[in-house]
Coordinates of N, CA and C in Angstrom, one line a residue:
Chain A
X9 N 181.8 -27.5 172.9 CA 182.0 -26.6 171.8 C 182.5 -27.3 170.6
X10 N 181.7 -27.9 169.7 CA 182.2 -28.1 168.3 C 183.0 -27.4 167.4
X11 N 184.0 -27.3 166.6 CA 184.6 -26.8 165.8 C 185.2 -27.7 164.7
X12 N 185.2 -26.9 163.8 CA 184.9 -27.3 162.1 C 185.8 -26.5 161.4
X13 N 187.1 -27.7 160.7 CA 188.8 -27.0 160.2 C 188.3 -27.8 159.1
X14 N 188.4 -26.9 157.7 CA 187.8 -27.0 156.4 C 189.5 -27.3 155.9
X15 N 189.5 -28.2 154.6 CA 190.5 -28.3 153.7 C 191.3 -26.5 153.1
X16 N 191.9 -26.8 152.5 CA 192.6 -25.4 151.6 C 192.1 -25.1 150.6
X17 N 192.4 -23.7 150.2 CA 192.1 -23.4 148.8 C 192.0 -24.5 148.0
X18 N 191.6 -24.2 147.1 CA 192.0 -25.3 145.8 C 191.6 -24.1 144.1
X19 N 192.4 -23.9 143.3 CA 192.0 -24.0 141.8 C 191.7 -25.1 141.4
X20 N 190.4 -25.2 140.1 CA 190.4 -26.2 139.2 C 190.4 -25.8 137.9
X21 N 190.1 -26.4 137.1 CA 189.5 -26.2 135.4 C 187.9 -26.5 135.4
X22 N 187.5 -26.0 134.5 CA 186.1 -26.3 133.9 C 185.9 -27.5 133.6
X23 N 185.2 -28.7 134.2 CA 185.0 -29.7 133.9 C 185.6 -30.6 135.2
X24 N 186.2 -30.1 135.8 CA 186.8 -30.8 136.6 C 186.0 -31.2 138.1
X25 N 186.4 -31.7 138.8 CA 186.0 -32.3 140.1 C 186.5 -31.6 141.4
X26 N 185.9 -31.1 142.4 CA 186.2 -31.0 143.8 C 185.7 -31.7 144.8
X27 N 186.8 -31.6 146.0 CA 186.3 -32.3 147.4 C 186.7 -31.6 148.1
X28 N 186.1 -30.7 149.0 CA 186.3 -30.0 150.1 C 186.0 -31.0 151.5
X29 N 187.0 -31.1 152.5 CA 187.0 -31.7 153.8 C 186.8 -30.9 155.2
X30 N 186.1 -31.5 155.9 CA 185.5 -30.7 157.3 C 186.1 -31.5 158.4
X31 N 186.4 -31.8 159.1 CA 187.0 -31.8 160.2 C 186.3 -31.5 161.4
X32 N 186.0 -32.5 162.3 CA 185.0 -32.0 163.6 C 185.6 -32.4 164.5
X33 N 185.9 -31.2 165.6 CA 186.7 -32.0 166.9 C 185.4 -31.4 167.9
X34 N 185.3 -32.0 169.2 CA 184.6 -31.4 170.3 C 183.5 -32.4 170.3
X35 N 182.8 -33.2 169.5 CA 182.0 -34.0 169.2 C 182.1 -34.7 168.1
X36 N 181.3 -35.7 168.0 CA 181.3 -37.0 167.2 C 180.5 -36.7 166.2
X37 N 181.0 -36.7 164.8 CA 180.9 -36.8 163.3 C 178.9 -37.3 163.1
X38 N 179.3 -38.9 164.0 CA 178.0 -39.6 163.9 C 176.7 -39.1 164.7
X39 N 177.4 -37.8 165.6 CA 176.3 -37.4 166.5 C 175.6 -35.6 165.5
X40 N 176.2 -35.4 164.6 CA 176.2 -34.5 163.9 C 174.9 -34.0 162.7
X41 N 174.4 -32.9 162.2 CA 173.8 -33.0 161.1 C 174.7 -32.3 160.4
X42 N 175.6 -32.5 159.3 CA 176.2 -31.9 158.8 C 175.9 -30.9 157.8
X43 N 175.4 -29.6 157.0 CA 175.3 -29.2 156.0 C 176.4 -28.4 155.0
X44 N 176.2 -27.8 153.6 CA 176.7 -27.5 153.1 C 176.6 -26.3 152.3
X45 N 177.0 -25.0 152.7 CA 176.5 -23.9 152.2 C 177.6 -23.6 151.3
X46 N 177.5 -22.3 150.4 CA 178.5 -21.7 149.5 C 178.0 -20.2 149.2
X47 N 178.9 -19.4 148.9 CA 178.7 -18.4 148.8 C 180.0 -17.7 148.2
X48 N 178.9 -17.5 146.2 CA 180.0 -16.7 145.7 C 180.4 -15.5 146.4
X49 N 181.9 -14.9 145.2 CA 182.1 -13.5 145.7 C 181.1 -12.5 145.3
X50 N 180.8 -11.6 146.9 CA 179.9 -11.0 146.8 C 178.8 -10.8 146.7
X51 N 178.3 -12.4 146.8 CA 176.8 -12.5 147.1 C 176.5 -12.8 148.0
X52 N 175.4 -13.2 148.4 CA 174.6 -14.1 149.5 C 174.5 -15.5 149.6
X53 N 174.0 -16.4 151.0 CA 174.4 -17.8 151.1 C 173.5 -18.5 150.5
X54 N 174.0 -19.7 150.2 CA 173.2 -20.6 149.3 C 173.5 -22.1 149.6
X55 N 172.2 -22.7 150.3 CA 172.3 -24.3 150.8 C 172.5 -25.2 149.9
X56 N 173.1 -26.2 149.9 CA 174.0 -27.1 148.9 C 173.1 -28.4 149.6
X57 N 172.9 -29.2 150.8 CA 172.1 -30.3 151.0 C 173.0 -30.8 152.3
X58 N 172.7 -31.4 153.0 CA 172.7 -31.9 154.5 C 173.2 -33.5 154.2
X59 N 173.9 -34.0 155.5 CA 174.3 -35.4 155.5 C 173.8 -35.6 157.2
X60 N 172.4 -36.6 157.0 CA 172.1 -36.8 158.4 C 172.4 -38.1 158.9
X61 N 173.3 -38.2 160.2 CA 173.3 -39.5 160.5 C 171.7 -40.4 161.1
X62 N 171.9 -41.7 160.8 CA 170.9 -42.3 161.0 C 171.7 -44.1 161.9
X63 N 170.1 -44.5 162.7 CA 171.0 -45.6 163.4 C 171.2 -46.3 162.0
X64 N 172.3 -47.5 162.2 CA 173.0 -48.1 161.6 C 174.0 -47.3 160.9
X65 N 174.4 -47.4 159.6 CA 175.8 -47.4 158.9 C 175.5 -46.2 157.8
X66 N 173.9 -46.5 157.1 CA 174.1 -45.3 156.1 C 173.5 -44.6 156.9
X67 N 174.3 -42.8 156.4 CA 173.1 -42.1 156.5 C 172.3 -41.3 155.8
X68 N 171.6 -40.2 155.7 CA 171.0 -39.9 155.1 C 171.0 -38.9 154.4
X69 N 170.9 -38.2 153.0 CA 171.3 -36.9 152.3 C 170.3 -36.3 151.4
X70 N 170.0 -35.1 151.7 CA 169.4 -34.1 151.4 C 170.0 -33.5 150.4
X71 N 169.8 -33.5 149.1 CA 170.6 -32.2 148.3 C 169.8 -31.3 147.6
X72 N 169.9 -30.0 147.4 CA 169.4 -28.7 146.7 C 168.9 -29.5 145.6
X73 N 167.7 -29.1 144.5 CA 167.6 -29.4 143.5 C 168.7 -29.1 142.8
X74 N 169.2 -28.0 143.0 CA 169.9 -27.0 142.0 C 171.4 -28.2 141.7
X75 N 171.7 -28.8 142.9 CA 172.8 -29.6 142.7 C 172.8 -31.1 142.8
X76 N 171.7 -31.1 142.2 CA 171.2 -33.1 142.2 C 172.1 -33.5 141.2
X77 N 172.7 -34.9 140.9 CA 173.6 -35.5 140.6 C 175.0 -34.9 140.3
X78 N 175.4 -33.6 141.0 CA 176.5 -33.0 140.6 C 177.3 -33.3 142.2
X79 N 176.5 -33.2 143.3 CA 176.9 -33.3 144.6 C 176.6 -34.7 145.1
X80 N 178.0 -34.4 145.8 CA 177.8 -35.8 146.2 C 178.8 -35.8 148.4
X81 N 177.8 -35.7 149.6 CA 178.2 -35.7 150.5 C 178.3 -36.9 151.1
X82 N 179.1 -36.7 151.7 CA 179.7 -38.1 152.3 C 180.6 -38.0 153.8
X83 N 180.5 -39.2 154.9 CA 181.2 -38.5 156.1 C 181.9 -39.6 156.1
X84 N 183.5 -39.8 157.3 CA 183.7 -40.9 157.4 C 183.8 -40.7 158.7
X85 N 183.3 -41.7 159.8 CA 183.2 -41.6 161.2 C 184.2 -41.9 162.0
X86 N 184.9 -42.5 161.2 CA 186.8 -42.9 161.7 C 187.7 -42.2 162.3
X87 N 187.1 -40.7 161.3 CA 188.0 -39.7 161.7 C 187.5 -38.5 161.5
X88 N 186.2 -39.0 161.7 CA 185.1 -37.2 162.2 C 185.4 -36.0 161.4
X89 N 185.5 -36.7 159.9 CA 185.7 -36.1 159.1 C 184.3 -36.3 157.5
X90 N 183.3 -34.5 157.6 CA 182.7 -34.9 156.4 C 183.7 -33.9 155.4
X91 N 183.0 -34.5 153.9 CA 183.1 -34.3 152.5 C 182.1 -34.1 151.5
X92 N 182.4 -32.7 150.8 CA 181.4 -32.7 150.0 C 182.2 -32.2 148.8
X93 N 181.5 -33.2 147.8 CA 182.4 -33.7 146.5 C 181.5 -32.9 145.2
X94 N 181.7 -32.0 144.5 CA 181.3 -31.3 143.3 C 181.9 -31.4 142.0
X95 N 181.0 -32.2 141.2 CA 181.6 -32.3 139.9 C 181.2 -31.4 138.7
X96 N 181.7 -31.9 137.5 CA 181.6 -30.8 136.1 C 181.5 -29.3 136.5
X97 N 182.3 -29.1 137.3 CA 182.9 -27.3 137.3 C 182.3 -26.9 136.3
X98 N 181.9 -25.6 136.5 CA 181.9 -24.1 135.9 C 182.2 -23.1 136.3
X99 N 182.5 -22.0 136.0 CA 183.2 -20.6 136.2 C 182.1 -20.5 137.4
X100 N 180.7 -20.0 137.2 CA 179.9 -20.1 138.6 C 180.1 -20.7 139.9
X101 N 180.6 -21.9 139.7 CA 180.9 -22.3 141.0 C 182.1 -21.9 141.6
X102 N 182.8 -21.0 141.2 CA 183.5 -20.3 142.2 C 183.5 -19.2 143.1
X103 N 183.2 -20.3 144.6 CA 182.6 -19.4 145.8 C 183.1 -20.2 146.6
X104 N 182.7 -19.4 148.1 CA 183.8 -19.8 149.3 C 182.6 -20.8 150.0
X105 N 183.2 -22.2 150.0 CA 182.5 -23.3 150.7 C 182.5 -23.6 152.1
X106 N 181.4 -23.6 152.6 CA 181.6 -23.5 154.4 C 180.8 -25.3 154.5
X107 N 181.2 -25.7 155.2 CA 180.7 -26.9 156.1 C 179.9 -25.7 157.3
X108 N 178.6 -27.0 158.1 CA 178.2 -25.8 159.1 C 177.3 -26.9 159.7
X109 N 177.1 -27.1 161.2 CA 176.2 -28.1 161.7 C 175.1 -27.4 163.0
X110 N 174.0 -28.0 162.7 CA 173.1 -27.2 163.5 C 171.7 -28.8 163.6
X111 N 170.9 -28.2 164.6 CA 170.4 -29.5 165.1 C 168.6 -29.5 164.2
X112 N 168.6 -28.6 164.2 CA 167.3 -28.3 163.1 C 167.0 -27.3 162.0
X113 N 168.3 -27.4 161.4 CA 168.3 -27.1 160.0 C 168.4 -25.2 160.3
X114 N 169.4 -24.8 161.0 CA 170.0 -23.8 161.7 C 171.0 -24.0 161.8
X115 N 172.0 -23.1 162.2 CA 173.5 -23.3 162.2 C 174.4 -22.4 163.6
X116 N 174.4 -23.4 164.5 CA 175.7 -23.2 165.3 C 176.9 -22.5 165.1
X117 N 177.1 -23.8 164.2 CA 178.9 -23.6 164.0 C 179.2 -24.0 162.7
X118 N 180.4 -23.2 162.4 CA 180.8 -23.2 160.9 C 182.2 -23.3 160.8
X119 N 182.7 -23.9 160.0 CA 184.0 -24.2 159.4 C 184.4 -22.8 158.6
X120 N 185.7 -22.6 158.4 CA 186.3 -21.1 158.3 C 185.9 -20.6 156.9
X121 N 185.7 -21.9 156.1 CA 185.6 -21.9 154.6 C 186.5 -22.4 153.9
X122 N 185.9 -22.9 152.8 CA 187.4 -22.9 151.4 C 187.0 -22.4 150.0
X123 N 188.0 -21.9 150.2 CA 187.5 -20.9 148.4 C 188.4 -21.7 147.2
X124 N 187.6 -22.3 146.6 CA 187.3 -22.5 145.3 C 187.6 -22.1 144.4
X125 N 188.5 -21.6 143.4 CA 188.1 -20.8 141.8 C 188.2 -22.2 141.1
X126 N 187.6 -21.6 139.8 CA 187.2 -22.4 138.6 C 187.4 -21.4 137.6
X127 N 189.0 -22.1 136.8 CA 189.0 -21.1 135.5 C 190.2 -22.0 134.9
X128 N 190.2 -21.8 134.4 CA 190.9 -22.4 132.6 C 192.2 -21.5 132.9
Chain B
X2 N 160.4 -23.8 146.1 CA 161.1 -23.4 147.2 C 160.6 -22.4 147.8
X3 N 160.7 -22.0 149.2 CA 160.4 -20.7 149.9 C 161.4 -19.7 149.9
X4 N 160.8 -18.6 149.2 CA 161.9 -17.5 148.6 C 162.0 -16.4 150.1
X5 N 163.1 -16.1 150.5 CA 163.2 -15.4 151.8 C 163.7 -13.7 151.1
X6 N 162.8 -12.7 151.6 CA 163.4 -11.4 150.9 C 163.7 -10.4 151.9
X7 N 164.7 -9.8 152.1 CA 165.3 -9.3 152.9 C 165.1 -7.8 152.8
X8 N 164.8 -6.5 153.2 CA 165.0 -5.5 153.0 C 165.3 -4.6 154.7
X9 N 166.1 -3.4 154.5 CA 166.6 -3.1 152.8 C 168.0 -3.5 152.5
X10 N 168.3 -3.7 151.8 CA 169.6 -4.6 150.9 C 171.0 -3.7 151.7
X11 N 171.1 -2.7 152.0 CA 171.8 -1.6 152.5 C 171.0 -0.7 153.5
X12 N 172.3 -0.1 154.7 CA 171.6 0.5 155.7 C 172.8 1.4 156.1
X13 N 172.5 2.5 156.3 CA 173.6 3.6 156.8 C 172.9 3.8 158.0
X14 N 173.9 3.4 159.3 CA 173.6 4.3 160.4 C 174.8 4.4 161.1
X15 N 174.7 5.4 162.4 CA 175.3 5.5 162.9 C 175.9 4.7 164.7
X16 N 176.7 4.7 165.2 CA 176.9 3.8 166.4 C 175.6 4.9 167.6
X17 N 174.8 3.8 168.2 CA 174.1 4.3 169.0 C 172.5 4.2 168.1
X18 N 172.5 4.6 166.9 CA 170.8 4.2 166.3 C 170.8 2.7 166.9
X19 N 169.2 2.9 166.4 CA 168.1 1.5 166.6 C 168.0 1.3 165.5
X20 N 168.5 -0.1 164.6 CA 168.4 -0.5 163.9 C 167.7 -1.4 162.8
X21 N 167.1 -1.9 162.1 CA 165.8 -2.7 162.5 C 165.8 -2.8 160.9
X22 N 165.6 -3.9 161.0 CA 165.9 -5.1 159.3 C 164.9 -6.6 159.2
X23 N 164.4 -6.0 158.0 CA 163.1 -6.6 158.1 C 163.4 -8.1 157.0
X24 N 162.4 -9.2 156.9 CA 162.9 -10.1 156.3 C 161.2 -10.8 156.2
X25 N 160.7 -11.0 154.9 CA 159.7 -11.6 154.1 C 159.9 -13.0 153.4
X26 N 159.1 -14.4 153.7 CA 159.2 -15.2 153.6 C 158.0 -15.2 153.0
X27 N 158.1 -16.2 151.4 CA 157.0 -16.3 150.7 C 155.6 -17.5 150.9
X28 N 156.0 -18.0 151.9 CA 154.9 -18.7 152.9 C 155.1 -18.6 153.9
X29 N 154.3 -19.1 154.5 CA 154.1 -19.3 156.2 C 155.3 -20.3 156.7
X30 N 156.1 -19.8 157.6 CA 157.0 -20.2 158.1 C 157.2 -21.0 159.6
X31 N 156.3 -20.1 159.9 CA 156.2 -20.4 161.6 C 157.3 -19.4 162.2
X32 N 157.3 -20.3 163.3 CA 158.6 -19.5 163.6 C 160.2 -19.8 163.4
X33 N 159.9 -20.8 162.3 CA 161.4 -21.6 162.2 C 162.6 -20.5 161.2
X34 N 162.6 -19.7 161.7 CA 163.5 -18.2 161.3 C 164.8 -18.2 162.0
X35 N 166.1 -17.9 161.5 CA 167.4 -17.4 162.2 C 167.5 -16.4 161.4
X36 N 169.0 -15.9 162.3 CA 169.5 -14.5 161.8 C 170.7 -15.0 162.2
X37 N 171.6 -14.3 161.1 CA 172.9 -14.6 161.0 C 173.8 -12.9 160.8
X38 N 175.2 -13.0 161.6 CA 176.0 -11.9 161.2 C 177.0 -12.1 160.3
X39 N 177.3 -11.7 159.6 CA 178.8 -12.5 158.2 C 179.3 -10.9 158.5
X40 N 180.6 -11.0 158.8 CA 181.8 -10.1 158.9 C 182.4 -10.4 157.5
X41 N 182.9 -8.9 156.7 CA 183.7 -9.6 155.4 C 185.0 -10.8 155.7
X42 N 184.9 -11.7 155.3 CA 186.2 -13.0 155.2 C 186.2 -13.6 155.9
X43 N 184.8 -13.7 156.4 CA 184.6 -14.8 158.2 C 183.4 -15.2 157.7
X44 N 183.1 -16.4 158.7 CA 181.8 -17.0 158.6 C 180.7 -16.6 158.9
X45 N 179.5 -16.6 159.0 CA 178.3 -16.4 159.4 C 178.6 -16.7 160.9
X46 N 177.5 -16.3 161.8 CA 177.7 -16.0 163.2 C 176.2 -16.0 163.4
X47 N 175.8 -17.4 164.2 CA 174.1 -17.2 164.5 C 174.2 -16.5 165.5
X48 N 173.1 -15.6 165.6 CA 172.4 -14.9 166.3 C 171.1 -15.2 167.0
X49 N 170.1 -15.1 166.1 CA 168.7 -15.8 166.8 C 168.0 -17.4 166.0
X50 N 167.5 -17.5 167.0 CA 166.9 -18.9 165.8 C 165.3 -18.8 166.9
X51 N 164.8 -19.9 166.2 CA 163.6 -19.6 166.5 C 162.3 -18.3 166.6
X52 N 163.5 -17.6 165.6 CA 162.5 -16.2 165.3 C 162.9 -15.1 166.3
X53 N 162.9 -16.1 167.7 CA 163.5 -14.5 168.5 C 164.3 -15.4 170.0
X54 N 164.7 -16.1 169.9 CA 165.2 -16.7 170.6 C 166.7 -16.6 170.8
X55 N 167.6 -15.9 171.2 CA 169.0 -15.3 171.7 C 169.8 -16.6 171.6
X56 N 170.5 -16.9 170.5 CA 172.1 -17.5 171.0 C 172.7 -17.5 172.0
X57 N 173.2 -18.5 172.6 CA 174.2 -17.8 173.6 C 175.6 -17.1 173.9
X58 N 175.6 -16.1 174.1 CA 176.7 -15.2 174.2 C 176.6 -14.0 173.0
X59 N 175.4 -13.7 172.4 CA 175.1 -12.7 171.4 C 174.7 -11.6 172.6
X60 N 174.9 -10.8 172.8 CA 175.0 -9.8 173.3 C 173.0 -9.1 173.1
X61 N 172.7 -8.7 174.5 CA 171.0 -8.6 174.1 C 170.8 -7.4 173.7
X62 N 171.4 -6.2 173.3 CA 171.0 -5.6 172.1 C 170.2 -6.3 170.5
X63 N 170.7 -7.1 170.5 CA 170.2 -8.1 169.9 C 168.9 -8.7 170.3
X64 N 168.0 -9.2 168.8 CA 166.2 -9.1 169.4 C 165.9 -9.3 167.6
X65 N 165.0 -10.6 168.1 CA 164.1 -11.2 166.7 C 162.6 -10.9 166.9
X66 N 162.0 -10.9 166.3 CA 160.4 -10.5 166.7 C 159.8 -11.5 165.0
X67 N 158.5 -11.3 165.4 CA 157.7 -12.0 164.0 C 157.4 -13.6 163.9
X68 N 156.9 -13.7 162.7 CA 155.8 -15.4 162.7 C 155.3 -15.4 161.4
X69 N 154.9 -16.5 160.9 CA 154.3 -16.6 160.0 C 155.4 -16.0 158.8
X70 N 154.9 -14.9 157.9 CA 155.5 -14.6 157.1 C 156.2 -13.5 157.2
X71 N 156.4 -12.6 158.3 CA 156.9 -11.6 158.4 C 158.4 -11.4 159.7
X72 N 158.9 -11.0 159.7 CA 160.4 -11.2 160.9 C 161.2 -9.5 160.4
X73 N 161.7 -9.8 161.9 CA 162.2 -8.4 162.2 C 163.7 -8.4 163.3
X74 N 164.6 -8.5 162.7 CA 165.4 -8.4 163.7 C 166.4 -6.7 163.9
X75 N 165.9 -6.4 165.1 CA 166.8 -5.4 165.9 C 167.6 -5.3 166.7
X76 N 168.4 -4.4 166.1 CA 169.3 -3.8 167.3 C 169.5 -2.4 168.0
X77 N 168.8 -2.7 169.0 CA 169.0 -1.7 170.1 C 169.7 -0.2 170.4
X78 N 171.0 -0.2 170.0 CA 171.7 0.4 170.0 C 172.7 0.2 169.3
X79 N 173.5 0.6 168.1 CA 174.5 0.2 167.4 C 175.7 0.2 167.8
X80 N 176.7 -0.9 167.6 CA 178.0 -0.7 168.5 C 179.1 -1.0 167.1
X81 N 180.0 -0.3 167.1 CA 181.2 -0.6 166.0 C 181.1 -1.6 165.4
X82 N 181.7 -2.8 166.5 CA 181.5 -4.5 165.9 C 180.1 -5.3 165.5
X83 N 179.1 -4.4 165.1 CA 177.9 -4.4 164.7 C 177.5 -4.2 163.1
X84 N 179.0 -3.5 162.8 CA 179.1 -2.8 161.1 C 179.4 -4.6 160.1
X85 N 178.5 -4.8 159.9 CA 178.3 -6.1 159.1 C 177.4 -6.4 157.9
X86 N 177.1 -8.0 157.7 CA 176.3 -8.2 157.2 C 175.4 -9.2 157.7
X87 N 174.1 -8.7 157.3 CA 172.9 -9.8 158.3 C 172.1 -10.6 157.2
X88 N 171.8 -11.9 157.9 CA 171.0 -13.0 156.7 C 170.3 -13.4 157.4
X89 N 168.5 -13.6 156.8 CA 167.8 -14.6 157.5 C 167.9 -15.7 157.0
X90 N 167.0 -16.5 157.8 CA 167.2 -18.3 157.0 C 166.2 -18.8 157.5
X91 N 165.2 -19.6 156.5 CA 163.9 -20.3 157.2 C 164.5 -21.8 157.1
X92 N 164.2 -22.6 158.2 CA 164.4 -24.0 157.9 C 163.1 -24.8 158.6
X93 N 161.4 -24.1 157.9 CA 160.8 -24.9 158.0 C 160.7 -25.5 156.6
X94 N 161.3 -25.8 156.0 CA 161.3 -26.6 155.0 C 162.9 -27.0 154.3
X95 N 163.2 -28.5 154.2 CA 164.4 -28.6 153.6 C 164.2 -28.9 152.1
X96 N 163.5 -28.3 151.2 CA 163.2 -28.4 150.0 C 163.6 -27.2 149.3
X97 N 164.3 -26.4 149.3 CA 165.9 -26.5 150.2 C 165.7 -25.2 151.3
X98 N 166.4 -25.5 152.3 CA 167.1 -24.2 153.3 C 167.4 -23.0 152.3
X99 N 166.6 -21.9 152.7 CA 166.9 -20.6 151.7 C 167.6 -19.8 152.9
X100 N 167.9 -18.5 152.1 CA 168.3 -17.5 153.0 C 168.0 -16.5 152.2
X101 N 167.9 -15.3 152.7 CA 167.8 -14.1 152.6 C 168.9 -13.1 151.8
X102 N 168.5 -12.2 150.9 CA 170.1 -11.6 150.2 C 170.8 -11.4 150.5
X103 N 170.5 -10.8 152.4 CA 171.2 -10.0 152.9 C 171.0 -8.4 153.4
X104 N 171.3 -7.7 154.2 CA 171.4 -6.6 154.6 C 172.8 -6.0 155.2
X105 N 173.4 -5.3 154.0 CA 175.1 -4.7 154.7 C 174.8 -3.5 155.7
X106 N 174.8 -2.9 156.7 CA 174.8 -2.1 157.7 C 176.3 -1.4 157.6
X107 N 176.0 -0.4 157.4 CA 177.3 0.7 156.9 C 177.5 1.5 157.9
X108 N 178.7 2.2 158.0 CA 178.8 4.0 158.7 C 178.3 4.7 158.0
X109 N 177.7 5.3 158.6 CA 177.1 6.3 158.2 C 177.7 7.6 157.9

């Protein structure tokens, strides 16, 4: 049974930078396909891009069009912990961030979330 | 992108209806379709994958059906902890993984 303990809240400002952290106990980080969903308030979900491991050291990342050069995922295998890093905030991007890992682009298991605001 | 359309967006029933929520995918999908449950302030909760293929420990009132562009997931009989919200999801294509609006399932 994999399980997925997401960082805390966080407020930012407009312009600013986030990094939400995932946490995987039950199995190994490197054995994982990690993705990254969000979901403002009161809407429906929305895929952010995938971190797939691959043999050797890098691996491999998938991201939304919608969020090309703004996202940036990343894992470290030390401590079976991924990250997904969102820069130049907007009021829009405040929604509740789930980590979520599944073997063919499906989802098992999900991290509890972290909610996000973005406001001045 | 493959746009996933869910109807209907809202559903009043009661505990004990047959329930039945339909989901339109703007290409051919195959059968690479899930369903998900989202409780308000919790996570999504798979259900089926493969179109109609049972999670384990989802309870078999639960039931996917469909292919190609069309999917249907039912439920059997409605139970209390049933009053939610449902999402489909295609992942035959990661250009990007879409989902569905959604379907809230109300008391009726």
């Amino acid at each position: 049974q994999v399980h997925l303990v997401q960082s805390g809240a966080e407020v930012k400002k407009p312009g600013a930078s986030m990094k939400v952290s995932c946490k995987v106990s039950g199995n190994t980080l490197s054995e994982l396909s990690m993705h990254w969903v969000r979901q403002a308030p009161g809407k429906g979900l929305e895929w952010m891009g995938s971190f797939d491991p691959e043999d050797g050291e890098e691996g491999e990342t998938i991201y939304a069009q919608k969020f090309q050069g703004r996202v940036t995922m990343t894992e470290d295998t030390s401590t079976d912990t991924a990250y997904m890093e969102l820069s130049s905030l907007r009021s829009e991007d405040t929604a509740v961030y789930y980590c979520a890992t599944g073997s063919l682009g499906y989802f098992h298991y999900w991290g509890q979330g972290t909610l996000v605001t973005v406001s001045s | 992108d493959i746009q996933m359309t869910q109807s209907p967006s809202t559903l009043s029933a009661s505990v004990g209806d047959r329930v039945t929520i339909s989901c339109r995918a703007s290409q051919s999908i195959s059968s690479w379709l899930a369903w998900y449950q989202q409780e308000p302030g919790k996570a999504p909760k798979l259900l089926i994958y493969k179109a109609s293929s049972l999670e384990s420990g989802v309870p078999s009132r639960f039931s996917g059906s469909g292919s190609g562009t069309e999917f249907t997931l039912t439920i059997s009989s409605l139970q209390p902890d049933d009053f939610a919200t449902y999402y489909c999801q295609q992942y035959n294509s990661y250009s990007p993984l879409t989902f569905g609006g959604g379907t809230k399932v109300e008391i009726k």
